[in-house]
Backbone as JSON, one array per atom type, in Angstrom:
{
  "sequence": "MKRKRKYDFDYYLDEDDPNFYYYETDDPKEEEHNRYIMYLFLIMYIDYKNQEIDYITRNIGNDLKNLEEAINQAHQPVIEGNFIQARDETLEGAGILKQNINKTGIKDSLIRPLLNEQKITLKNIFSELEGQIRSKAEYLKNKFLEHDFEIKSNFDKAAKRLKKMLSSGWWNAKGKGKHLAREFLYGRDSLVNWVTRGDSRVCAECRALEDQNPHVLKEITYPPLHHRCRCKIEQVTNRLTSAARSLTKFREKIDNFSIDINDIFVVEDFPFSSPSPTR",
  "N": [[27.14, -8.31, -5.06], [23.59, -8.4, -4.68], [21.3, -6.57, -6.42], [18.44, -4.68, -5.63], [15.03, -4.35, -6.82], [12.87, -1.5, -6.79], [10.29, -2.0, -5.52], [10.85, -4.48, -4.5], [10.32, -6.7, -2.17], [11.47, -9.02, -1.14], [13.88, -10.75, 0.92], [17.43, -10.95, 0.88], [19.79, -12.97, 1.94], [22.69, -12.08, 2.03], [25.9, -11.91, 3.04], [27.6, -9.92, 2.08], [26.08, -7.69, 1.73], [25.03, -5.27, 3.84], [22.46, -4.3, 3.98], [20.66, -6.27, 3.47], [18.07, -6.86, 4.69], [16.62, -4.76, 4.15], [13.75, -2.99, 3.22], [11.2, -1.02, 1.42], [8.86, 1.11, 2.86], [5.69, 2.81, 3.7], [5.66, 3.75, 6.14], [7.84, 5.05, 8.4], [8.49, 4.19, 10.96], [7.62, 1.56, 11.09], [9.49, 0.44, 9.27], [11.92, 0.82, 10.64], [11.51, -0.76, 13.05], [11.15, -3.23, 12.02], [13.5, -3.64, 10.64], [15.24, -3.76, 12.84], [14.38, -6.3, 14.0], [14.87, -8.02, 11.89], [17.59, -7.8, 11.65], [18.39, -9.1, 14.2], [17.86, -11.53, 13.48], [19.73, -11.93, 11.19], [22.1, -11.83, 12.62], [22.17, -14.44, 13.89], [22.35, -15.96, 11.57], [24.88, -15.13, 10.39], [26.52, -16.16, 12.34], [26.23, -18.9, 12.11], [26.81, -19.38, 9.3], [29.33, -20.48, 8.59], [29.8, -22.73, 10.26], [30.41, -26.19, 11.16], [28.49, -29.05, 10.36], [27.96, -30.8, 12.66], [28.05, -28.84, 14.77], [26.03, -27.09, 14.21], [23.72, -28.79, 14.19], [23.75, -29.46, 16.78], [23.31, -27.03, 18.28], [21.24, -25.5, 17.19], [18.53, -25.79, 17.84], [18.31, -24.75, 20.53], [19.36, -22.19, 20.14], [17.55, -21.02, 18.39], [15.45, -20.92, 19.99], [16.09, -19.12, 21.89], [16.31, -16.77, 20.23], [13.71, -16.55, 19.3], [12.54, -15.83, 21.66], [13.6, -13.4, 22.13], [12.77, -11.96, 20.01], [10.04, -11.86, 20.41], [9.98, -10.45, 22.71], [10.7, -8.02, 21.88], [8.97, -7.4, 19.71], [6.13, -7.63, 20.43], [5.22, -5.7, 22.45], [5.36, -3.41, 20.64], [3.37, -4.05, 18.67], [1.05, -4.07, 20.36], [1.15, -1.44, 21.14], [0.66, -0.11, 18.59], [-1.99, -0.85, 18.19], [-3.28, 0.49, 20.33], [-2.57, 3.15, 19.77], [-3.89, 3.51, 17.13], [-6.52, 3.1, 17.92], [-6.91, 5.25, 19.81], [-6.38, 7.64, 18.29], [-8.44, 7.39, 16.43], [-10.76, 7.51, 17.96], [-10.42, 10.01, 19.37], [-10.13, 11.53, 17.16], [-12.87, 11.79, 16.41], [-13.9, 13.21, 18.45], [-13.94, 12.36, 20.97], [-13.07, 12.75, 24.38], [-9.76, 12.54, 25.5], [-9.39, 11.77, 28.27], [-11.6, 10.23, 28.52], [-11.35, 7.8, 27.1], [-10.89, 5.46, 28.13], [-13.52, 4.72, 29.2], [-14.84, 3.78, 27.01], [-14.53, 1.12, 26.77], [-13.07, -0.32, 25.01], [-10.64, -2.22, 25.4], [-7.18, -2.62, 26.13], [-6.51, -5.33, 26.19], [-7.96, -6.49, 24.15], [-6.25, -6.97, 22.0], [-4.85, -9.23, 22.37], [-5.67, -11.72, 21.08], [-4.42, -11.41, 18.49], [-1.68, -10.96, 19.15], [-1.13, -13.48, 20.23], [-1.52, -15.05, 17.95], [0.57, -13.97, 16.22], [2.85, -14.95, 17.88], [2.44, -17.65, 17.63], [2.81, -18.03, 14.81], [5.52, -17.17, 14.44], [6.8, -19.21, 16.09], [6.3, -21.39, 14.47], [7.59, -20.68, 12.0], [10.34, -20.81, 12.89], [10.38, -23.4, 13.89], [10.01, -24.89, 11.58], [12.2, -24.09, 10.12], [14.37, -24.98, 11.62], [13.75, -27.88, 11.55], [14.02, -28.3, 8.58], [16.78, -27.76, 8.31], [17.95, -29.75, 10.02], [17.03, -32.03, 8.65], [18.3, -31.81, 6.16], [21.0, -31.88, 7.02], [21.19, -34.41, 8.03], [20.64, -35.97, 5.84], [22.7, -35.42, 4.08], [24.97, -36.12, 5.62], [24.58, -38.94, 5.7], [25.03, -39.7, 3.13], [27.58, -38.98, 2.87], [28.3, -36.45, 2.08], [28.99, -33.91, 3.26], [30.31, -31.64, 2.58], [28.66, -30.35, 0.83], [26.89, -29.18, 2.35], [24.8, -26.36, 3.22], [23.18, -23.48, 4.74], [22.06, -21.08, 3.72], [19.95, -20.98, 1.91], [17.85, -21.94, 3.39], [17.7, -20.12, 5.57], [17.12, -17.8, 3.99], [14.59, -18.43, 3.11], [13.11, -18.58, 5.41], [13.37, -15.85, 6.36], [11.89, -14.39, 4.47], [9.4, -15.25, 5.25], [9.23, -14.43, 7.82], [9.46, -11.55, 7.66], [7.08, -11.14, 6.38], [5.22, -11.81, 8.4], [5.89, -9.95, 10.37], [5.13, -7.41, 9.08], [2.34, -8.14, 8.73], [1.46, -8.17, 11.23], [1.98, -5.72, 12.21], [0.28, -3.95, 10.62], [-2.29, -5.11, 10.94], [-2.73, -4.78, 13.71], [-3.09, -2.06, 13.67], [-5.39, -1.87, 12.03], [-7.29, -3.18, 13.62], [-7.53, -1.74, 15.85], [-8.64, 0.72, 14.81], [-11.04, -0.39, 13.72], [-12.5, -1.35, 15.9], [-12.91, 1.03, 17.28], [-14.42, 2.41, 15.54], [-16.91, 0.92, 15.62], [-17.67, 1.4, 18.15], [-18.09, 4.29, 17.96], [-19.85, 4.7, 15.89], [-21.65, 2.57, 15.68], [-22.23, -0.86, 15.34], [-23.84, -1.5, 13.2], [-23.67, 0.51, 11.37], [-22.96, 2.12, 8.16], [-20.27, 1.55, 5.81], [-17.63, 2.39, 3.42], [-15.53, 0.27, 1.28], [-12.47, 1.35, 0.21], [-10.28, 1.46, -2.38], [-7.0, 2.0, -3.84], [-7.39, 2.39, -6.45], [-5.7, 1.9, -8.67], [-3.66, -0.07, -11.09], [-2.47, -1.97, -9.49], [-4.36, -3.02, -7.74], [-5.95, -5.67, -6.17], [-8.16, -8.43, -7.37], [-9.94, -9.08, -5.49], [-10.1, -7.08, -3.53], [-10.99, -5.06, -5.23], [-13.53, -6.11, -5.95], [-14.94, -5.78, -3.44], [-14.91, -3.0, -3.3], [-16.71, -2.45, -5.4], [-18.98, -3.34, -4.31], [-19.91, -1.57, -2.47], [-22.17, 0.35, -0.31], [-21.05, -1.12, 2.83], [-22.15, -3.11, 5.6], [-20.75, -2.34, 8.83], [-20.31, -4.34, 10.73], [-20.2, -6.66, 9.26], [-17.99, -6.64, 7.67], [-14.62, -7.32, 7.07], [-11.63, -5.75, 8.51], [-9.19, -3.64, 6.8], [-5.47, -4.56, 6.77], [-6.58, -6.61, 4.12], [-5.0, -8.59, 2.99], [-1.54, -9.44, 2.41], [0.39, -6.63, 2.1], [-1.65, -5.04, 1.47], [-3.46, -2.15, 0.45], [-5.7, -0.77, 1.04], [-8.48, 1.13, 2.54], [-10.93, 1.9, 4.94], [-13.87, 3.91, 4.8], [-16.13, 5.9, 6.37], [-19.54, 5.92, 6.09], [-22.02, 6.4, 7.48], [-22.17, 8.85, 9.65], [-23.21, 9.65, 12.07], [-22.82, 9.96, 15.44], [-23.06, 7.39, 18.1], [-25.24, 7.35, 20.87], [-23.8, 6.53, 23.22], [-21.24, 7.4, 22.5], [-21.52, 10.13, 22.01], [-21.78, 10.79, 24.51], [-19.28, 11.01, 25.71], [-17.96, 13.12, 24.48], [-16.65, 16.36, 23.89], [-18.59, 18.22, 23.58], [-20.77, 17.15, 25.0], [-19.66, 17.28, 27.53], [-19.71, 19.95, 28.0], [-22.34, 20.61, 28.03], [-23.14, 19.1, 30.22], [-21.69, 20.55, 32.32], [-23.0, 22.94, 32.25], [-24.82, 25.31, 33.89], [-27.41, 27.42, 35.33], [-27.96, 29.92, 37.59], [-30.69, 31.37, 38.98], [-30.4, 33.69, 40.38], [-28.41, 35.02, 39.25], [-29.32, 36.21, 37.19], [-29.79, 39.4, 35.73], [-32.37, 41.46, 36.61], [-34.36, 44.14, 35.37], [-36.0, 46.51, 37.02], [-38.69, 48.88, 37.15], [-38.22, 50.47, 34.72], [-36.95, 53.31, 33.36], [-37.83, 54.65, 31.03], [-40.56, 55.09, 29.01], [-42.41, 52.83, 26.96], [-42.22, 53.24, 23.51], [-44.82, 54.53, 21.68], [-46.65, 52.68, 19.09], [-46.09, 53.5, 15.81], [-48.35, 54.56, 13.32]],
  "CA": [[25.96, -7.87, -4.32], [22.31, -8.41, -5.32], [20.5, -5.28, -6.46], [16.92, -4.88, -5.39], [14.12, -3.38, -7.43], [12.27, -0.44, -5.81], [9.3, -2.65, -4.71], [11.16, -5.88, -4.22], [10.29, -6.91, -0.61], [12.1, -10.19, -0.75], [15.23, -10.55, 1.66], [18.51, -11.89, 0.25], [20.82, -13.08, 2.99], [24.0, -11.92, 1.49], [26.71, -11.19, 3.92], [28.25, -8.83, 1.53], [25.17, -6.51, 1.68], [24.45, -5.15, 5.18], [21.12, -3.91, 3.93], [19.83, -7.3, 2.88], [16.95, -7.01, 5.24], [15.91, -3.51, 3.94], [12.6, -2.82, 2.35], [10.55, 0.29, 1.48], [7.39, 1.18, 3.37], [5.18, 4.16, 3.85], [5.71, 4.02, 7.58], [9.24, 4.83, 8.75], [8.51, 3.45, 12.14], [7.54, 0.07, 10.74], [10.78, 0.12, 8.68], [12.81, 0.91, 11.85], [11.21, -1.77, 13.86], [11.27, -4.55, 11.18], [14.97, -3.83, 10.27], [15.75, -4.35, 14.05], [13.94, -7.66, 14.19], [15.66, -8.81, 10.8], [19.06, -7.7, 12.23], [18.61, -10.18, 15.08], [17.85, -12.81, 12.62], [21.03, -11.9, 10.49], [23.26, -12.2, 13.54], [22.38, -15.9, 13.95], [22.79, -16.55, 10.21], [26.26, -14.93, 10.35], [27.18, -17.03, 13.31], [26.04, -20.31, 11.59], [27.05, -19.81, 7.97], [30.59, -21.29, 8.28], [29.93, -23.8, 11.08], [30.38, -27.38, 10.73], [27.19, -29.75, 10.56], [27.58, -31.2, 14.0], [27.88, -27.72, 15.55], [24.69, -26.52, 13.91], [22.57, -29.59, 14.75], [23.93, -29.55, 18.23], [23.0, -25.87, 18.91], [20.24, -24.73, 16.47], [17.3, -25.8, 18.68], [18.44, -23.77, 21.7], [19.63, -20.93, 19.8], [16.38, -20.7, 17.77], [14.42, -20.64, 21.06], [16.47, -17.91, 22.56], [16.06, -15.83, 19.23], [12.33, -16.41, 19.31], [12.14, -15.02, 22.93], [14.18, -11.96, 21.98], [11.99, -11.21, 18.97], [8.77, -11.71, 20.91], [9.97, -9.26, 23.69], [10.81, -6.7, 21.13], [7.78, -7.23, 18.7], [4.87, -7.58, 20.97], [4.93, -4.36, 22.81], [5.14, -2.42, 19.48], [2.04, -4.32, 18.15], [0.14, -3.6, 21.32], [1.27, 0.09, 20.87], [0.09, 0.22, 17.42], [-3.42, -1.01, 18.5], [-3.7, 1.48, 21.36], [-2.43, 4.52, 19.0], [-4.96, 3.68, 16.22], [-7.79, 3.29, 18.68], [-6.93, 6.52, 20.39], [-6.4, 8.54, 17.22], [-9.69, 7.29, 15.83], [-11.73, 8.08, 18.94], [-10.11, 11.39, 19.57], [-10.55, 12.43, 15.88], [-14.29, 11.87, 16.44], [-14.23, 14.16, 19.5], [-13.95, 11.59, 22.29], [-12.01, 13.3, 25.15], [-8.71, 11.63, 25.87], [-9.62, 11.24, 29.52], [-12.79, 9.33, 28.36], [-11.16, 6.75, 26.25], [-11.08, 4.08, 28.95], [-14.76, 4.47, 29.3], [-15.29, 3.34, 25.82], [-14.67, -0.42, 26.66], [-12.11, -0.87, 24.01], [-9.6, -2.52, 26.21], [-5.86, -3.0, 25.5], [-6.39, -6.8, 26.11], [-8.51, -7.03, 22.81], [-5.38, -7.16, 20.93], [-4.21, -10.38, 22.69], [-5.57, -12.88, 19.92], [-3.49, -11.11, 17.42], [-0.43, -11.2, 19.66], [-1.03, -14.94, 20.34], [-1.37, -15.4, 16.45], [2.06, -13.71, 15.95], [3.74, -15.68, 18.51], [2.41, -19.0, 16.99], [3.43, -17.95, 13.49], [6.9, -17.12, 14.76], [7.25, -20.49, 16.51], [6.08, -22.2, 13.23], [8.78, -20.49, 11.24], [11.55, -21.37, 13.53], [10.34, -24.92, 13.95], [10.36, -25.32, 10.09], [13.66, -23.74, 9.75], [15.16, -26.13, 12.39], [13.51, -29.11, 10.98], [14.63, -28.45, 7.26], [18.32, -27.96, 8.33], [18.26, -30.99, 10.49], [16.98, -33.12, 7.59], [19.36, -31.63, 5.23], [22.25, -32.27, 7.55], [21.18, -35.9, 8.15], [20.67, -36.54, 4.47], [24.13, -35.22, 3.44], [25.88, -37.02, 6.28], [24.34, -40.4, 5.23], [25.55, -39.64, 1.63], [28.98, -38.41, 2.9], [28.41, -35.08, 1.17], [28.98, -32.85, 4.2], [30.81, -30.5, 1.95], [27.64, -29.67, 0.18], [25.91, -28.51, 3.26], [24.6, -24.87, 3.36], [22.04, -23.01, 5.38], [21.56, -19.93, 3.24], [18.64, -21.11, 1.3], [16.8, -22.17, 4.49], [17.57, -18.9, 6.22], [16.45, -17.02, 3.15], [13.05, -18.72, 3.05], [12.42, -18.17, 6.88], [13.36, -14.62, 6.39], [10.8, -13.83, 3.79], [8.08, -15.49, 5.98], [9.43, -13.56, 9.14], [9.18, -10.32, 7.17], [5.66, -11.03, 6.13], [4.59, -11.76, 9.59], [6.04, -8.53, 10.95], [4.35, -6.47, 8.39], [1.03, -8.26, 8.86], [1.19, -7.85, 12.69], [1.96, -4.1, 12.37], [-0.9, -3.28, 10.06], [-3.43, -5.71, 11.51], [-2.95, -4.12, 14.91], [-3.62, -0.69, 13.38], [-6.74, -2.01, 11.57], [-8.1, -3.73, 14.68], [-7.74, -0.59, 16.7], [-9.53, 1.54, 14.05], [-12.34, -1.02, 13.51], [-13.28, -1.4, 17.12], [-13.27, 2.45, 17.6], [-15.57, 2.8, 14.72], [-17.97, 0.23, 16.16], [-18.05, 2.29, 19.23], [-18.48, 5.59, 17.6], [-21.03, 4.82, 14.9], [-22.41, 1.33, 15.78], [-21.86, -1.95, 14.4], [-24.77, -1.49, 12.01], [-23.31, 1.6, 10.51], [-22.39, 1.81, 6.94], [-18.85, 1.96, 5.39], [-17.27, 1.98, 2.05], [-14.16, -0.09, 1.03], [-11.84, 2.19, -0.69], [-8.96, 1.05, -2.97], [-6.07, 2.97, -4.46], [-7.89, 2.69, -7.74], [-4.74, 1.7, -9.82], [-3.51, -1.48, -11.64], [-2.05, -2.94, -8.45], [-5.48, -3.29, -6.74], [-6.38, -7.09, -6.41], [-9.54, -8.66, -7.71], [-10.76, -9.28, -4.16], [-10.46, -5.76, -3.0], [-11.74, -4.27, -6.2], [-14.91, -6.45, -5.7], [-15.48, -5.31, -2.17], [-15.27, -1.63, -3.51], [-17.81, -2.47, -6.2], [-20.16, -3.81, -3.51], [-20.16, -0.59, -1.44], [-21.65, 0.37, 0.96], [-21.13, -2.46, 3.57], [-22.37, -2.94, 7.08], [-19.41, -2.42, 9.52], [-20.13, -5.72, 11.41], [-20.08, -7.62, 8.27], [-16.88, -6.6, 6.67], [-13.36, -7.27, 7.81], [-10.95, -4.53, 8.36], [-7.88, -3.72, 6.18], [-5.34, -5.03, 5.34], [-7.19, -7.81, 3.67], [-4.0, -9.53, 2.61], [-0.2, -8.9, 2.61], [0.65, -5.45, 1.28], [-2.97, -4.5, 0.92], [-3.29, -0.63, 0.58], [-7.11, -0.24, 1.14], [-8.81, 1.79, 3.64], [-12.39, 2.06, 5.34], [-14.45, 5.29, 5.04], [-17.35, 5.96, 7.08], [-20.79, 6.54, 5.4], [-22.88, 6.69, 8.53], [-21.26, 9.68, 10.51], [-23.72, 10.11, 13.21], [-22.34, 9.29, 16.71], [-24.0, 6.72, 18.95], [-25.42, 8.06, 22.21], [-22.74, 6.32, 24.15], [-20.04, 8.07, 22.05], [-21.59, 11.5, 22.18], [-21.71, 11.28, 26.1], [-17.9, 11.12, 25.95], [-17.28, 14.13, 23.77], [-16.57, 17.74, 24.46], [-20.02, 18.81, 23.53], [-21.42, 16.56, 25.97], [-19.15, 17.73, 28.75], [-20.05, 21.33, 28.11], [-23.74, 20.5, 28.53], [-23.27, 18.63, 31.7], [-21.15, 21.52, 33.25], [-23.58, 24.09, 32.08], [-25.83, 25.55, 34.9], [-27.71, 28.84, 35.56], [-28.46, 30.43, 38.94], [-31.57, 32.52, 38.66], [-29.98, 34.96, 40.98], [-27.34, 35.65, 38.53], [-29.91, 36.97, 35.99], [-30.11, 40.73, 35.95], [-33.81, 41.8, 36.15], [-34.51, 45.54, 35.48], [-37.27, 46.83, 37.36], [-39.03, 50.36, 37.06], [-37.51, 50.9, 33.55], [-37.23, 54.83, 33.36], [-38.36, 55.09, 29.88], [-41.79, 54.47, 28.54], [-42.28, 52.18, 25.49], [-42.62, 54.09, 22.39], [-46.12, 54.15, 20.92], [-46.39, 52.26, 17.79], [-46.51, 54.28, 14.63], [-49.57, 54.13, 12.43]],
  "C": [[24.73, -7.88, -5.27], [21.57, -7.06, -5.25], [19.1, -5.56, -6.3], [16.25, -3.82, -6.07], [13.47, -2.5, -6.35], [11.19, -1.18, -4.95], [9.57, -4.22, -4.47], [11.2, -6.1, -2.76], [10.99, -8.21, -0.26], [13.51, -9.72, 0.08], [16.25, -11.63, 0.83], [19.58, -11.84, 1.34], [22.09, -13.2, 2.45], [24.98, -11.11, 2.29], [27.44, -9.98, 3.44], [27.33, -7.46, 1.49], [24.48, -6.3, 3.05], [23.11, -4.65, 5.17], [20.09, -5.09, 3.29], [18.41, -7.45, 3.53], [16.15, -5.78, 4.96], [14.8, -3.73, 3.06], [11.91, -1.57, 2.38], [9.17, 0.09, 2.06], [6.95, 2.65, 3.65], [5.36, 4.64, 5.3], [7.16, 3.86, 8.13], [9.45, 4.19, 10.04], [8.5, 1.85, 12.12], [8.9, -0.35, 10.24], [11.87, 0.06, 9.86], [12.65, -0.32, 12.74], [11.58, -3.09, 13.18], [12.8, -4.87, 10.91], [15.56, -4.3, 11.51], [15.6, -5.75, 14.25], [14.87, -8.5, 13.12], [17.16, -8.81, 11.15], [19.35, -8.83, 13.13], [18.71, -11.46, 14.39], [19.2, -13.02, 11.77], [22.15, -12.22, 11.33], [23.42, -13.71, 13.68], [22.89, -16.53, 12.67], [24.36, -16.38, 10.19], [27.05, -15.85, 11.27], [27.28, -18.49, 12.82], [26.58, -20.59, 10.27], [28.35, -20.63, 7.75], [30.83, -22.28, 9.4], [29.7, -25.08, 10.54], [29.0, -28.06, 11.12], [26.97, -30.01, 12.08], [27.44, -29.97, 14.94], [26.4, -27.2, 15.45], [23.68, -27.44, 14.49], [22.58, -29.7, 16.17], [23.24, -28.3, 18.89], [21.78, -25.19, 18.31], [18.98, -24.79, 17.32], [17.19, -24.84, 19.86], [18.4, -22.43, 21.26], [18.38, -20.24, 19.09], [15.3, -20.16, 18.86], [14.82, -19.37, 21.7], [16.2, -16.73, 21.52], [14.61, -15.56, 19.39], [11.88, -15.61, 20.5], [12.46, -13.73, 22.79], [13.3, -11.32, 21.03], [10.51, -10.9, 19.59], [8.86, -10.46, 22.09], [10.04, -7.97, 22.99], [9.46, -6.31, 20.35], [6.49, -6.98, 19.43], [4.39, -6.3, 21.62], [4.74, -3.3, 21.81], [3.75, -2.89, 18.86], [1.03, -3.87, 19.07], [0.09, -1.98, 21.28], [0.58, 0.58, 19.78], [-1.37, 0.11, 17.48], [-3.84, 0.25, 19.26], [-3.58, 2.9, 20.45], [-3.59, 4.65, 17.98], [-6.22, 3.79, 16.89], [-7.9, 4.75, 19.27], [-7.21, 7.68, 19.41], [-7.69, 8.53, 16.59], [-10.89, 7.79, 16.57], [-11.58, 9.57, 19.19], [-10.57, 12.35, 18.27], [-12.09, 12.58, 15.72], [-14.85, 12.73, 17.52], [-14.45, 13.45, 20.86], [-12.9, 12.26, 23.11], [-11.02, 12.23, 25.58], [-8.93, 10.96, 27.33], [-10.82, 10.15, 29.62], [-12.51, 7.92, 27.67], [-11.28, 5.44, 27.01], [-12.55, 3.72, 29.16], [-15.46, 3.85, 28.08], [-15.37, 1.68, 25.84], [-13.78, -1.09, 25.76], [-10.85, -1.16, 24.74], [-8.32, -2.97, 25.57], [-5.82, -4.61, 25.29], [-7.12, -7.28, 24.77], [-7.64, -7.35, 21.75], [-4.62, -8.54, 21.25], [-4.38, -11.58, 21.62], [-4.73, -12.64, 18.95], [-2.08, -11.35, 17.91], [-0.06, -12.65, 19.81], [-0.79, -15.43, 18.88], [0.03, -15.28, 16.02], [3.03, -14.64, 16.47], [3.65, -17.24, 17.92], [3.02, -19.02, 15.68], [4.96, -18.01, 13.65], [7.39, -18.53, 15.13], [7.29, -21.5, 15.34], [7.21, -22.01, 12.23], [10.03, -21.02, 11.58], [11.59, -22.91, 13.68], [10.58, -25.56, 12.5], [11.75, -25.13, 9.74], [14.61, -24.8, 10.34], [15.04, -27.42, 11.73], [14.16, -29.29, 9.41], [16.26, -28.45, 7.44], [18.65, -29.17, 9.01], [18.16, -32.11, 9.45], [18.01, -33.03, 6.66], [20.68, -32.17, 5.71], [22.3, -33.81, 7.68], [21.25, -36.68, 6.73], [22.11, -36.59, 3.84], [25.07, -36.09, 4.13], [25.75, -38.43, 5.95], [25.0, -40.61, 3.79], [27.15, -39.33, 1.76], [29.24, -37.28, 2.02], [28.3, -33.91, 2.24], [29.45, -31.57, 3.49], [29.81, -29.66, 1.24], [26.7, -29.0, 1.09], [25.98, -26.95, 3.3], [23.31, -24.65, 4.06], [21.45, -21.82, 4.83], [20.18, -19.97, 2.63], [17.5, -21.27, 2.4], [16.61, -20.96, 5.22], [16.73, -17.85, 5.27], [14.92, -17.12, 3.07], [12.37, -18.43, 4.38], [12.49, -16.6, 6.87], [12.31, -13.98, 5.72], [9.42, -14.02, 4.65], [8.13, -14.57, 7.25], [9.02, -12.11, 8.65], [7.71, -10.04, 7.02], [4.8, -11.11, 7.44], [4.76, -10.57, 10.38], [5.15, -7.55, 10.37], [2.79, -6.77, 8.69], [0.62, -7.88, 10.39], [1.14, -6.24, 12.81], [0.61, -3.56, 11.86], [-2.18, -3.88, 10.58], [-3.75, -5.07, 12.81], [-3.54, -2.72, 14.74], [-5.09, -0.84, 13.0], [-7.73, -2.41, 12.58], [-8.52, -2.61, 15.39], [-8.9, 0.34, 16.16], [-10.85, 0.97, 14.07], [-13.04, -0.86, 14.72], [-13.78, 0.04, 17.48], [-14.38, 2.84, 16.77], [-16.92, 2.17, 15.05], [-18.57, 0.96, 17.26], [-18.69, 3.62, 18.82], [-19.71, 5.65, 16.91], [-21.91, 3.69, 14.95], [-22.04, 0.3, 14.9], [-22.63, -2.09, 13.32], [-24.67, -0.35, 11.09], [-22.73, 1.17, 9.19], [-21.0, 2.41, 6.52], [-18.58, 1.71, 4.11], [-15.61, 1.53, 2.14], [-13.62, 0.64, 0.02], [-10.47, 1.67, -1.04], [-8.13, 2.23, -3.34], [-6.54, 3.34, -5.84], [-6.76, 2.56, -8.87], [-4.63, 0.26, -10.25], [-3.06, -2.39, -10.63], [-3.15, -3.54, -7.54], [-5.87, -4.88, -7.19], [-7.83, -7.24, -6.79], [-10.37, -8.65, -6.4], [-11.11, -7.92, -3.62], [-11.21, -4.89, -4.02], [-13.35, -4.69, -6.04], [-15.59, -5.87, -4.53], [-15.77, -3.66, -2.44], [-16.49, -1.55, -4.38], [-19.11, -2.7, -5.39], [-20.54, -2.77, -2.44], [-21.64, -0.23, -1.52], [-21.81, -0.97, 1.67], [-21.56, -2.07, 4.99], [-21.03, -3.22, 7.93], [-19.23, -3.8, 10.08], [-19.87, -6.76, 10.45], [-18.87, -7.75, 7.25], [-15.62, -6.48, 7.6], [-12.6, -5.93, 7.58], [-9.61, -4.61, 7.54], [-6.78, -3.96, 7.13], [-6.05, -6.43, 5.19], [-6.18, -8.87, 3.43], [-2.67, -8.77, 2.7], [-0.02, -7.7, 1.58], [-0.67, -4.83, 0.74], [-2.82, -2.93, 1.37], [-4.67, 0.02, 0.78], [-7.37, 0.33, 2.41], [-10.43, 1.6, 3.94], [-12.77, 3.46, 5.46], [-15.84, 5.02, 5.51], [-18.53, 6.53, 6.27], [-21.69, 7.14, 6.4], [-21.98, 7.59, 9.38], [-21.89, 10.06, 11.82], [-23.26, 9.19, 14.43], [-23.36, 8.48, 17.42], [-24.15, 7.59, 20.23], [-24.36, 7.82, 23.16], [-21.53, 7.15, 23.81], [-20.25, 9.64, 22.28], [-21.6, 11.89, 23.85], [-20.3, 11.57, 26.37], [-17.16, 12.34, 25.2], [-17.2, 15.51, 24.48], [-17.78, 18.31, 24.45], [-20.84, 18.18, 24.75], [-21.04, 17.08, 27.29], [-19.62, 19.18, 29.03], [-21.47, 21.38, 28.66], [-23.82, 20.01, 29.93], [-22.62, 19.67, 32.77], [-21.93, 22.89, 33.09], [-24.74, 24.19, 33.15], [-26.11, 27.03, 35.0], [-28.39, 28.95, 36.9], [-29.31, 31.46, 38.58], [-31.25, 33.77, 39.28], [-28.9, 35.69, 40.32], [-28.01, 36.45, 37.29], [-30.25, 38.35, 36.57], [-31.54, 41.22, 35.55], [-33.98, 43.33, 36.36], [-35.98, 45.83, 35.86], [-37.45, 48.55, 37.28], [-38.2, 51.02, 35.92], [-37.94, 52.37, 33.49], [-37.93, 55.23, 32.19], [-39.63, 54.4, 29.51], [-41.65, 53.9, 27.22], [-42.87, 53.11, 24.49], [-43.98, 53.67, 21.81], [-45.88, 53.73, 19.54], [-46.98, 53.2, 16.82], [-47.58, 53.66, 13.93], [-49.16, 54.49, 10.98]]
}
C-alpha cells in the first residue's frame, strides 16, 4: 500500500487501498462529495483492470459516457447549491433580509457558465482517457504485446485531473456567489483587499496582489486564483449601496414606521404653574 503524505493530494489507484481517493480539505462537505465522485470512478477502474483488450476497447466509450452522465447529475446540483449558499450568507451577513434576496437580481442562473465549464472539462478528461487507452491497445496489439497492456497509469492521470476539476468547481462556485453579492452590497467600484495566509506557501502571484492593495472590486478576480488557493477578499469600502440598504432590516423598520396624530397625548390645562426662574 502506498502511504500518502499529509498534504499529498494525488490519487493512487491502488485496489489494495480503499482510501486511494482520499485527500484532506478544510471543508468536510467538499471531502464527502468528492470522495463519492471518485468512488464512482473507482468502480469503473475495478471493473476494467483485469479485462481483456477487446472487452475494454469495445465497451469503454459507452461506459465512460454513462459515468460522465452520473457524475454530472451528482456534481452540478452541489455546485449550484454552493453558489446559492455563498451568495445568501454574504447578503444576509450584511443585513439583507432573507425574503429580499430574490430582489437583489443575483439569480441562480448566473452560475450556469461555471456549470458548463465543468461539464466541458469532464468530457475532455474522459475523452482523453478513452483515446489514450485505445491508442495503447492498438499499438500493443500490432506488436503482439497484449500481455503488457494495463490501464492503471491512464486512470491515475485522469483521476488527478478529475480531482482538480471537482475542487475548482467547488470553490469557484463559492467565490462567484460572494463576489456578485459584494458587487450588489457595496458597488462594483468599491475597494477591497486581497488577503493571503502570509506564510511560505503563498505563491508569487497572490503575494503580488496583496502588495498592490487596495483593488477596485470590478477589476479583480475572485478567489481561488489557482488550484489550492487559500486567499480571500476583504472589503475596504463598507458603505452599502442605496439598493442594498433598501432591502435591510433598518429600511423595513423605517417603511413600517408611522405616527397617528390622534395617538399623541396632549395635556391641556396643566394644573401646576411653571416655577419662576431663580435669580
